[in-house]
Amino acid sequence: MKMTPQLLKAAEKMKAGDISRDGFFGRDERDLAAILDEQHAACLRLGVSYERIAREMRRIGHAGAGGFGAPVEVDGKWSVIVDENRGKIPCPWPHPGVYQKTVYTVENLRTGRSARYSELTIHMIFTHGFFQGEGAPFYNSPATLVDVLEIAPDTED
Amino acid sequence: MVEINPFVILFAAIFTNNILLSNYLGMCSFLAVSREVKASYGLGFAVIFVMTATTALNWLVYFYMLVPAGLEHFWYIIFIVVIAAFVQLVEILIEKISPVLYINLGIFLPLITVNCAIMGASLFMIIRGYDFLQSVAYGFGAGVGWALAIVAMAGIRQRIARSNVPAPLAGAGIALIIAGIMSLAFMGFSGMIQVQ
Amino acid sequence: MIEVFISMGVIGGIGAILAVVLELADRYIANYGECAVDINDGTRTLTVEGGGSLLGSLVAEGIFIPSACGGRGSCGYCKVKIAEGGGPVLPTETSWLTPQEQKNNMRLSCQVKIREDLKIHIPPELFLIKEYRGRVTRITTLTHDIKEVRIKLLEPEAIEFQTGQYMQLTVPEYGDVEESVYRAYSLSSPSFEKDEVEFIIRLVPEGICTTWVHQFLKESDEVTVNGPHGEFFLRDSDKPVIMIAGGSGLAPFKGMLRDLARQHSTRKVTFFFGAVSQRDLYHRELMAELEKELPNFKFVPALSKPAEEDRWQGETGLITDVVGRLGEDIAGSQAYLCGSPGMIDACIAVLTKNGMPQAEIFYDKFS
Ligand SMILES: Cc1cc2nc3c(=O)[nH]c(=O)nc-3n(C[C@H](O)[C@H](O)[C@H](O)COP(=O)(O)OP(=O)(O)OC[C@H]3O[C@@H](n4cnc5c(N)ncnc54)[C@H](O)[C@@H]3O)c2cc1C
Ligand code: FES
Ligand SMILES: [Zn+2]
């Protein structure tokens, strides 16, 4: 897929030092469109839509919010720490929207594997299908999220 | 010059000779922008406008400047330059006149300068020997046809996003297959009117 | 031979004509000339170069319109009322403006381009906001992730504000950060200290500003701050005060309590501070001192998950539960909250459930 003006604008803001300290690409040197395509395909292979991954991230993350920074056990499966900071950060895509600088750390109690993501991460996955480049802060591959959050494949409808 | 009613040319350009689906021109922005219906409307309108205006302009430049000077062979370069300058001018004008329109269309204009369908429409009108009215009708029709195709494509792709596409075909692969099927569907129109 | 010249002439001519047309368009159409911006019916009039954004032009003239996104149209803070000029509301603004605001001609100043004379209205407090140059005099480590930064003002040398308001700290270019950004921090100093300001800054994971403060900022560095902003300050009243904070939210209360101590206030104040474990607590000696100076002040730290080695004797549990135990005392008091939005929401729920009216609850709405 090619870079559209929208994606070019977004990619510009995703550079390190624009709206975030380390940027959104990490070690990934491909262009944004290529990353989106590859991550979209990865979700298809896992049989889970990115919207559903984001919904689970939100559900489990928000369930831990009552701890105010202390770990909270959710559904007997996860230990969730919510670090909610004051202030909001905009999405790199050119649309209105700011997201609380909240950081969620979710640990799967059975496997010990964990994922760390922010409110903005959830939005970018849900709305743009963007998991960020490998090595970026708050990057989790679709496979990691499906594994840590124990998301079963979508059933055929 | 060929004797075809400009209206016939208009309809032919939209359906039977759709510049995108029968000539495969303007493919790159077609694939890139058809992710979202809203953006494809914006680009579609921009293409209609620019195509109509540049076919008219290029027709005048060709017959009143290049032909008299015997410089027809320079048409490629001149057409490209005219298109680029026109798009620039439109961008400046829109920004001045309507900030609302500028925000909706402005971001698509630079993409259009390099859209080969725009160039293609100008070249076709000369090759097919259209007169001025026919050319304008053709430019407008080709633009509408292109817009129609991209909006339809965006609609289809929005639905596809939710279905289970075989992983190796996800993204560009499935989009090209859809484009192929769409052009087969448009071939159904080709019996209606014959123009070339 | 002649033909070559003719073709060069014609081709060059066409190119030249187009270039001239574009140049003229750029000169005459894209030029908006000088425009006058009238603020609050003649209180101030600015003459600015047309074509730029209203927000940018106001900031360049030293008028600090709030903004959290740097003019990208993605925070919705930069609203001003445009009485005349300004053109139609843009699609980039509509999602930020309520129908009511649109009727009142409110606009996002970062999206409005100055292309004609404008008449605008802004809250007069914004004129008090200034940019200050200062020098860091002390950086104290309060906990594993919180630092206190004290800054001596150099230019201008003194500031007027209300204790509890916040300022914006400018982060200079560093590392990959090529354009300076600013972030809001509550003043932890009281308003009687006019030549120095103090902030309590908590490290945010991968944060632009907090990384700079925690890793790069050194004593005697020069910094820039602007302010004061916000409407968070202690209201005059006899009602007992309930203060609730978590993390860096202690900052405005430190200032307020020092203010009260200087006035020898006898107002009843209870300050609940919520943390996870002992390592997140700080300023306990200061609070103990203030308890001695203020006869009716009590500091109540509460830990939600004290560690084994903390041997914690104080209140345990979530801050909301600890506050809820006040019971009937809540209804007749006034509450001041500072911390994460989640904590604030949860506390408001507890307070209103116990009979406190919304109008008696104060906090920074922007955070
Ligand atoms: C009115 C007000 C008063 C305040 N007072 C104080 C105060 O007294 N003390 C204090 O410490 N703070 C205060 N704050 C908060 C402060 O303004 C800053 O917002 C905070 O310090 C974080 O700034 P930062 O530049 O370090 O973080 P930023 O760089 O702006 O944001 C970092 C966060 O953005 C998200 N993020 C960044 N990159 C990515 C990515 N690639 N993917 C996904 N998510 C990402 C994450 O959530 C990350 O934690 C206040 C805020 C307001 C609005
Ligand atoms: S400055 Fe953020 S919306 Fe205008
Ligand atoms: Zn977004």
mmCIF file of N, CA, C and O in Angstrom, chain C residues 154-238:
data_model
loop_
_atom_site.group_PDB
_atom_site.id
_atom_site.type_symbol
_atom_site.label_atom_id
_atom_site.label_comp_id
_atom_site.label_asym_id
_atom_site.label_seq_id
_atom_site.Cartn_x
_atom_site.Cartn_y
_atom_site.Cartn_z
ATOM 1 N N LEU C 154 14.481 35.515 37.181
ATOM 2 C CA LEU C 154 15.459 36.522 36.786
ATOM 3 C C LEU C 154 14.804 37.666 36.024
ATOM 4 O O LEU C 154 15.092 38.832 36.249
ATOM 5 N N GLU C 155 13.889 37.323 35.118
ATOM 6 C CA GLU C 155 13.355 38.346 34.196
ATOM 7 C C GLU C 155 11.952 37.976 33.763
ATOM 8 O O GLU C 155 11.814 36.986 33.052
ATOM 9 N N PRO C 156 10.882 38.585 34.158
ATOM 10 C CA PRO C 156 10.779 39.560 35.256
ATOM 11 C C PRO C 156 11.190 38.926 36.593
ATOM 12 O O PRO C 156 11.229 37.727 36.697
ATOM 13 N N GLU C 157 11.431 39.774 37.600
ATOM 14 C CA GLU C 157 12.012 39.255 38.839
ATOM 15 C C GLU C 157 10.977 38.788 39.847
ATOM 16 O O GLU C 157 11.324 38.181 40.844
ATOM 17 N N ALA C 158 9.709 39.135 39.624
ATOM 18 C CA ALA C 158 8.690 38.761 40.609
ATOM 19 C C ALA C 158 7.403 38.360 39.902
ATOM 20 O O ALA C 158 7.127 38.801 38.795
ATOM 21 N N ILE C 159 6.626 37.516 40.590
ATOM 22 C CA ILE C 159 5.390 37.042 39.987
ATOM 23 C C ILE C 159 4.239 37.210 40.971
ATOM 24 O O ILE C 159 4.414 37.045 42.182
ATOM 25 N N GLU C 160 3.082 37.587 40.448
ATOM 26 C CA GLU C 160 1.848 37.646 41.233
ATOM 27 C C GLU C 160 1.005 36.438 40.855
ATOM 28 O O GLU C 160 0.747 36.223 39.667
ATOM 29 N N PHE C 161 0.578 35.655 41.825
ATOM 30 C CA PHE C 161 -0.312 34.538 41.490
ATOM 31 C C PHE C 161 -1.103 34.157 42.730
ATOM 32 O O PHE C 161 -0.892 34.714 43.805
ATOM 33 N N GLN C 162 -2.013 33.211 42.550
ATOM 34 C CA GLN C 162 -2.754 32.693 43.690
ATOM 35 C C GLN C 162 -2.221 31.304 43.995
ATOM 36 O O GLN C 162 -2.092 30.470 43.080
ATOM 37 N N THR C 163 -1.897 31.059 45.238
ATOM 38 C CA THR C 163 -1.323 29.771 45.610
ATOM 39 C C THR C 163 -2.235 28.648 45.129
ATOM 40 O O THR C 163 -3.440 28.697 45.384
ATOM 41 N N GLY C 164 -1.647 27.682 44.431
ATOM 42 C CA GLY C 164 -2.445 26.575 43.916
ATOM 43 C C GLY C 164 -2.553 26.591 42.403
ATOM 44 O O GLY C 164 -2.896 25.594 41.785
ATOM 45 N N GLN C 165 -2.255 27.749 41.795
ATOM 46 C CA GLN C 165 -2.294 27.816 40.334
ATOM 47 C C GLN C 165 -1.109 27.042 39.756
ATOM 48 O O GLN C 165 -0.229 26.594 40.491
ATOM 49 N N TYR C 166 -1.099 26.892 38.440
ATOM 50 C CA TYR C 166 0.022 26.176 37.833
ATOM 51 C C TYR C 166 0.736 27.028 36.802
ATOM 52 O O TYR C 166 0.231 28.071 36.391
ATOM 53 N N MET C 167 1.940 26.619 36.441
ATOM 54 C CA MET C 167 2.700 27.305 35.393
ATOM 55 C C MET C 167 3.087 26.289 34.343
ATOM 56 O O MET C 167 2.991 25.083 34.560
ATOM 57 N N GLN C 168 3.534 26.779 33.205
ATOM 58 C CA GLN C 168 4.014 25.868 32.170
ATOM 59 C C GLN C 168 5.512 25.991 32.053
ATOM 60 O O GLN C 168 6.050 27.087 31.935
ATOM 61 N N LEU C 169 6.173 24.849 32.104
ATOM 62 C CA LEU C 169 7.625 24.796 32.049
ATOM 63 C C LEU C 169 8.022 24.481 30.604
ATOM 64 O O LEU C 169 7.496 23.549 29.994
ATOM 65 N N THR C 170 8.933 25.273 30.060
ATOM 66 C CA THR C 170 9.362 25.034 28.684
ATOM 67 C C THR C 170 10.497 24.021 28.671
ATOM 68 O O THR C 170 11.478 24.182 29.386
ATOM 69 N N VAL C 171 10.336 23.008 27.863
ATOM 70 C CA VAL C 171 11.394 22.009 27.698
ATOM 71 C C VAL C 171 12.217 22.436 26.491
ATOM 72 O O VAL C 171 11.684 22.537 25.393
ATOM 73 N N PRO C 172 13.508 22.706 26.669
ATOM 74 C CA PRO C 172 14.306 23.133 25.512
ATOM 75 C C PRO C 172 14.557 21.951 24.586
ATOM 76 O O PRO C 172 14.229 20.818 24.917
ATOM 77 N N GLU C 173 15.134 22.237 23.425
ATOM 78 C CA GLU C 173 15.500 21.140 22.533
ATOM 79 C C GLU C 173 16.546 20.271 23.222
ATOM 80 O O GLU C 173 17.491 20.791 23.794
ATOM 81 N N TYR C 174 16.342 18.976 23.233
ATOM 82 C CA TYR C 174 17.360 18.048 23.749
ATOM 83 C C TYR C 174 17.167 16.719 23.060
ATOM 84 O O TYR C 174 16.053 16.394 22.658
ATOM 85 N N GLY C 175 18.240 15.945 22.908
ATOM 86 C CA GLY C 175 18.128 14.640 22.253
ATOM 87 C C GLY C 175 17.417 14.767 20.920
ATOM 88 O O GLY C 175 17.766 15.595 20.085
ATOM 89 N N ASP C 176 16.388 13.953 20.720
ATOM 90 C CA ASP C 176 15.625 13.997 19.473
ATOM 91 C C ASP C 176 14.591 15.114 19.456
ATOM 92 O O ASP C 176 13.953 15.353 18.434
ATOM 93 N N VAL C 177 14.406 15.764 20.609
ATOM 94 C CA VAL C 177 13.355 16.776 20.691
ATOM 95 C C VAL C 177 13.861 18.056 20.048
ATOM 96 O O VAL C 177 14.724 18.739 20.590
ATOM 97 N N GLU C 178 13.335 18.354 18.843
ATOM 98 C CA GLU C 178 13.903 19.455 18.076
ATOM 99 C C GLU C 178 13.125 20.748 18.218
ATOM 100 O O GLU C 178 13.578 21.801 17.818
ATOM 101 N N GLU C 179 11.914 20.638 18.772
ATOM 102 C CA GLU C 179 11.113 21.839 18.933
ATOM 103 C C GLU C 179 10.745 21.892 20.403
ATOM 104 O O GLU C 179 10.334 20.891 20.973
ATOM 105 N N SER C 180 10.913 23.059 21.032
ATOM 106 C CA SER C 180 10.643 23.087 22.462
ATOM 107 C C SER C 180 9.137 22.889 22.707
ATOM 108 O O SER C 180 8.318 23.331 21.925
ATOM 109 N N VAL C 181 8.826 22.191 23.785
ATOM 110 C CA VAL C 181 7.431 21.967 24.154
ATOM 111 C C VAL C 181 7.253 22.470 25.579
ATOM 112 O O VAL C 181 8.234 22.743 26.258
ATOM 113 N N TYR C 182 6.004 22.657 26.030
ATOM 114 C CA TYR C 182 5.853 22.981 27.436
ATOM 115 C C TYR C 182 4.815 22.104 28.112
ATOM 116 O O TYR C 182 3.941 21.554 27.479
ATOM 117 N N ARG C 183 4.977 21.951 29.417
ATOM 118 C CA ARG C 183 4.100 21.103 30.208
ATOM 119 C C ARG C 183 3.677 21.853 31.469
ATOM 120 O O ARG C 183 4.442 22.659 32.007
ATOM 121 N N ALA C 184 2.478 21.537 31.936
ATOM 122 C CA ALA C 184 1.912 22.227 33.094
ATOM 123 C C ALA C 184 2.395 21.604 34.403
ATOM 124 O O ALA C 184 2.419 20.383 34.529
ATOM 125 N N TYR C 185 2.781 22.442 35.369
ATOM 126 C CA TYR C 185 3.123 21.950 36.708
ATOM 127 C C TYR C 185 2.555 22.894 37.764
ATOM 128 O O TYR C 185 2.712 24.107 37.671
ATOM 129 N N SER C 186 1.913 22.313 38.774
ATOM 130 C CA SER C 186 1.342 23.117 39.851
ATOM 131 C C SER C 186 2.462 23.784 40.632
ATOM 132 O O SER C 186 3.513 23.187 40.879
ATOM 133 N N LEU C 187 2.235 25.012 41.027
ATOM 134 C CA LEU C 187 3.194 25.703 41.880
ATOM 135 C C LEU C 187 3.083 25.113 43.278
ATOM 136 O O LEU C 187 1.990 25.020 43.835
ATOM 137 N N SER C 188 4.221 24.711 43.857
ATOM 138 C CA SER C 188 4.170 24.209 45.229
ATOM 139 C C SER C 188 4.651 25.281 46.194
ATOM 140 O O SER C 188 4.713 25.068 47.392
ATOM 141 N N SER C 189 5.001 26.446 45.658
ATOM 142 C CA SER C 189 5.407 27.550 46.534
ATOM 143 C C SER C 189 4.198 28.444 46.801
ATOM 144 O O SER C 189 3.298 28.524 45.986
ATOM 145 N N PRO C 190 4.192 29.129 47.961
ATOM 146 C CA PRO C 190 3.068 30.013 48.286
ATOM 147 C C PRO C 190 3.218 31.362 47.591
ATOM 148 O O PRO C 190 4.322 31.728 47.184
ATOM 149 N N SER C 191 2.102 32.094 47.464
ATOM 150 C CA SER C 191 2.148 33.325 46.673
ATOM 151 C C SER C 191 2.938 34.438 47.359
ATOM 152 O O SER C 191 3.285 35.416 46.718
ATOM 153 N N PHE C 192 3.241 34.297 48.681
ATOM 154 C CA PHE C 192 4.047 35.356 49.302
ATOM 155 C C PHE C 192 5.522 35.255 48.903
ATOM 156 O O PHE C 192 6.275 36.191 49.077
ATOM 157 N N GLU C 193 5.916 34.122 48.362
ATOM 158 C CA GLU C 193 7.272 34.046 47.803
ATOM 159 C C GLU C 193 7.198 34.490 46.354
ATOM 160 O O GLU C 193 6.815 33.722 45.486
ATOM 161 N N LYS C 194 7.557 35.753 46.120
ATOM 162 C CA LYS C 194 7.319 36.291 44.787
ATOM 163 C C LYS C 194 8.504 36.147 43.849
ATOM 164 O O LYS C 194 8.364 36.282 42.639
ATOM 165 N N ASP C 195 9.681 35.921 44.399
ATOM 166 C CA ASP C 195 10.846 35.907 43.523
ATOM 167 C C ASP C 195 11.326 34.497 43.209
ATOM 168 O O ASP C 195 12.304 34.313 42.500
ATOM 169 N N GLU C 196 10.642 33.495 43.771
ATOM 170 C CA GLU C 196 11.035 32.116 43.478
ATOM 171 C C GLU C 196 9.783 31.284 43.236
ATOM 172 O O GLU C 196 8.740 31.536 43.837
ATOM 173 N N VAL C 197 9.888 30.299 42.362
ATOM 174 C CA VAL C 197 8.769 29.371 42.183
ATOM 175 C C VAL C 197 9.294 27.955 42.373
ATOM 176 O O VAL C 197 10.497 27.695 42.214
ATOM 177 N N GLU C 198 8.379 27.054 42.734
ATOM 178 C CA GLU C 198 8.794 25.689 43.043
ATOM 179 C C GLU C 198 7.781 24.714 42.467
ATOM 180 O O GLU C 198 6.583 24.988 42.462
ATOM 181 N N PHE C 199 8.275 23.595 41.954
ATOM 182 C CA PHE C 199 7.398 22.577 41.382
ATOM 183 C C PHE C 199 7.764 21.199 41.906
ATOM 184 O O PHE C 199 8.918 20.951 42.264
ATOM 185 N N ILE C 200 6.785 20.313 41.934
ATOM 186 C CA ILE C 200 7.022 18.916 42.310
ATOM 187 C C ILE C 200 6.707 18.069 41.087
ATOM 188 O O ILE C 200 5.572 18.077 40.604
ATOM 189 N N ILE C 201 7.713 17.391 40.558
ATOM 190 C CA ILE C 201 7.563 16.769 39.242
ATOM 191 C C ILE C 201 7.811 15.268 39.304
ATOM 192 O O ILE C 201 8.882 14.814 39.730
ATOM 193 N N ARG C 202 6.816 14.525 38.878
ATOM 194 C CA ARG C 202 6.909 13.070 38.942
ATOM 195 C C ARG C 202 7.297 12.524 37.576
ATOM 196 O O ARG C 202 6.773 12.950 36.551
ATOM 197 N N LEU C 203 8.193 11.554 37.551
ATOM 198 C CA LEU C 203 8.654 10.956 36.306
ATOM 199 C C LEU C 203 7.514 10.163 35.659
ATOM 200 O O LEU C 203 6.906 9.304 36.289
ATOM 201 N N VAL C 204 7.242 10.480 34.390
ATOM 202 C CA VAL C 204 6.215 9.761 33.632
ATOM 203 C C VAL C 204 6.948 8.846 32.649
ATOM 204 O O VAL C 204 7.901 9.286 32.014
ATOM 205 N N PRO C 205 6.528 7.572 32.548
ATOM 206 C CA PRO C 205 7.256 6.652 31.676
ATOM 207 C C PRO C 205 7.444 7.222 30.267
ATOM 208 O O PRO C 205 6.476 7.632 29.649
ATOM 209 N N GLU C 206 8.676 7.262 29.801
ATOM 210 C CA GLU C 206 9.053 7.740 28.466
ATOM 211 C C GLU C 206 8.610 9.176 28.198
ATOM 212 O O GLU C 206 8.439 9.580 27.052
ATOM 213 N N GLY C 207 8.399 9.965 29.229
ATOM 214 C CA GLY C 207 7.905 11.327 29.031
ATOM 215 C C GLY C 207 8.965 12.275 28.495
ATOM 216 O O GLY C 207 10.138 12.176 28.843
ATOM 217 N N ILE C 208 8.554 13.219 27.669
ATOM 218 C CA ILE C 208 9.484 14.195 27.099
ATOM 219 C C ILE C 208 9.999 15.120 28.192
ATOM 220 O O ILE C 208 11.197 15.278 28.402
ATOM 221 N N CYS C 209 9.060 15.761 28.907
ATOM 222 C CA CYS C 209 9.458 16.781 29.869
ATOM 223 C C CYS C 209 10.053 16.155 31.120
ATOM 224 O O CYS C 209 11.076 16.604 31.629
ATOM 225 N N THR C 210 9.407 15.113 31.625
ATOM 226 C CA THR C 210 9.866 14.583 32.907
ATOM 227 C C THR C 210 11.217 13.880 32.771
ATOM 228 O O THR C 210 12.022 13.901 33.696
ATOM 229 N N THR C 211 11.502 13.289 31.606
ATOM 230 C CA THR C 211 12.822 12.708 31.400
ATOM 231 C C THR C 211 13.884 13.803 31.470
ATOM 232 O O THR C 211 14.944 13.648 32.083
ATOM 233 N N TRP C 212 13.555 14.922 30.852
ATOM 234 C CA TRP C 212 14.499 16.042 30.849
ATOM 235 C C TRP C 212 14.729 16.540 32.273
ATOM 236 O O TRP C 212 15.862 16.718 32.710
ATOM 237 N N VAL C 213 13.652 16.731 33.037
ATOM 238 C CA VAL C 213 13.792 17.238 34.404
ATOM 239 C C VAL C 213 14.590 16.253 35.257
ATOM 240 O O VAL C 213 15.483 16.641 36.003
ATOM 241 N N HIS C 214 14.277 14.956 35.125
ATOM 242 C CA HIS C 214 14.894 13.978 36.006
ATOM 243 C C HIS C 214 16.313 13.610 35.602
ATOM 244 O O HIS C 214 17.123 13.244 36.439
ATOM 245 N N GLN C 215 16.629 13.671 34.312
ATOM 246 C CA GLN C 215 17.953 13.197 33.896
ATOM 247 C C GLN C 215 18.900 14.286 33.435
ATOM 248 O O GLN C 215 20.107 14.113 33.495
ATOM 249 N N PHE C 216 18.360 15.395 32.931
ATOM 250 C CA PHE C 216 19.256 16.374 32.329
ATOM 251 C C PHE C 216 19.336 17.691 33.086
ATOM 252 O O PHE C 216 20.370 18.352 33.076
ATOM 253 N N LEU C 217 18.248 18.097 33.723
ATOM 254 C CA LEU C 217 18.233 19.408 34.362
ATOM 255 C C LEU C 217 19.169 19.421 35.571
ATOM 256 O O LEU C 217 19.157 18.492 36.378
ATOM 257 N N LYS C 218 20.004 20.466 35.674
ATOM 258 C CA LYS C 218 20.938 20.576 36.786
ATOM 259 C C LYS C 218 20.743 21.910 37.496
ATOM 260 O O LYS C 218 20.216 22.859 36.921
ATOM 261 N N GLU C 219 21.210 21.947 38.731
ATOM 262 C CA GLU C 219 21.152 23.207 39.455
ATOM 263 C C GLU C 219 21.962 24.250 38.705
ATOM 264 O O GLU C 219 22.954 23.911 38.061
ATOM 265 N N SER C 220 21.490 25.510 38.757
ATOM 266 C CA SER C 220 22.057 26.683 38.090
ATOM 267 C C SER C 220 21.818 26.711 36.573
ATOM 268 O O SER C 220 22.278 27.608 35.894
ATOM 269 N N ASP C 221 21.064 25.745 36.037
ATOM 270 C CA ASP C 221 20.617 25.844 34.637
ATOM 271 C C ASP C 221 19.583 26.959 34.516
ATOM 272 O O ASP C 221 18.854 27.240 35.462
ATOM 273 N N GLU C 222 19.516 27.548 33.315
ATOM 274 C CA GLU C 222 18.463 28.539 33.077
ATOM 275 C C GLU C 222 17.239 27.868 32.477
ATOM 276 O O GLU C 222 17.367 26.981 31.630
ATOM 277 N N VAL C 223 16.044 28.267 32.917
ATOM 278 C CA VAL C 223 14.817 27.690 32.372
ATOM 279 C C VAL C 223 13.814 28.810 32.095
ATOM 280 O O VAL C 223 13.991 29.944 32.537
ATOM 281 N N THR C 224 12.778 28.451 31.336
ATOM 282 C CA THR C 224 11.711 29.404 31.028
ATOM 283 C C THR C 224 10.385 28.823 31.487
ATOM 284 O O THR C 224 10.107 27.656 31.235
ATOM 285 N N VAL C 225 9.592 29.642 32.186
ATOM 286 C CA VAL C 225 8.256 29.201 32.599
ATOM 287 C C VAL C 225 7.270 30.293 32.215
ATOM 288 O O VAL C 225 7.641 31.457 32.084
ATOM 289 N N ASN C 226 5.997 29.898 32.000
ATOM 290 C CA ASN C 226 4.981 30.922 31.804
ATOM 291 C C ASN C 226 3.776 30.628 32.672
ATOM 292 O O ASN C 226 3.477 29.491 32.995
ATOM 293 N N GLY C 227 3.106 31.683 33.067
ATOM 294 C CA GLY C 227 1.952 31.518 33.939
ATOM 295 C C GLY C 227 1.624 32.829 34.607
ATOM 296 O O GLY C 227 2.140 33.870 34.197
ATOM 297 N N PRO C 228 0.786 32.827 35.644
ATOM 298 C CA PRO C 228 0.107 31.664 36.222
ATOM 299 C C PRO C 228 -1.155 31.293 35.444
ATOM 300 O O PRO C 228 -1.742 32.137 34.791
ATOM 301 N N HIS C 229 -1.514 30.015 35.512
ATOM 302 C CA HIS C 229 -2.734 29.536 34.876
ATOM 303 C C HIS C 229 -3.629 28.860 35.912
ATOM 304 O O HIS C 229 -3.165 28.433 36.954
ATOM 305 N N GLY C 230 -4.888 28.707 35.564
ATOM 306 C CA GLY C 230 -5.779 27.857 36.350
ATOM 307 C C GLY C 230 -6.562 28.578 37.424
ATOM 308 O O GLY C 230 -6.277 29.721 37.775
ATOM 309 N N GLU C 231 -7.555 27.877 37.923
ATOM 310 C CA GLU C 231 -8.438 28.463 38.928
ATOM 311 C C GLU C 231 -8.455 27.623 40.197
ATOM 312 O O GLU C 231 -9.461 27.536 40.889
ATOM 313 N N PHE C 232 -7.338 26.941 40.458
ATOM 314 C CA PHE C 232 -7.280 26.110 41.654
ATOM 315 C C PHE C 232 -6.610 26.901 42.760
ATOM 316 O O PHE C 232 -5.409 27.141 42.717
ATOM 317 N N PHE C 233 -7.395 27.380 43.710
ATOM 318 C CA PHE C 233 -6.834 28.073 44.872
ATOM 319 C C PHE C 233 -7.844 27.960 45.995
ATOM 320 O O PHE C 233 -9.013 27.626 45.765
ATOM 321 N N LEU C 234 -7.402 28.233 47.222
ATOM 322 C CA LEU C 234 -8.260 28.065 48.391
ATOM 323 C C LEU C 234 -9.312 29.164 48.424
ATOM 324 O O LEU C 234 -8.983 30.343 48.340
ATOM 325 N N ARG C 235 -10.604 28.767 48.514
ATOM 326 C CA ARG C 235 -11.677 29.760 48.567
ATOM 327 C C ARG C 235 -11.861 30.252 49.992
ATOM 328 O O ARG C 235 -11.766 29.464 50.937
ATOM 329 N N ASP C 236 -12.147 31.557 50.144
ATOM 330 C CA ASP C 236 -12.429 32.130 51.465
ATOM 331 C C ASP C 236 -13.724 31.564 52.015
ATOM 332 O O ASP C 236 -14.741 31.588 51.335
ATOM 333 N N SER C 237 -13.683 31.031 53.216
ATOM 334 C CA SER C 237 -14.869 30.428 53.823
ATOM 335 C C SER C 237 -14.468 29.945 55.210
ATOM 336 O O SER C 237 -13.292 29.862 55.531
ATOM 337 N N ASP C 238 -15.472 29.670 56.063
ATOM 338 C CA ASP C 238 -15.154 29.113 57.386
ATOM 339 C C ASP C 238 -15.267 27.612 57.394
ATOM 340 O O ASP C 238 -14.967 26.951 58.383
#
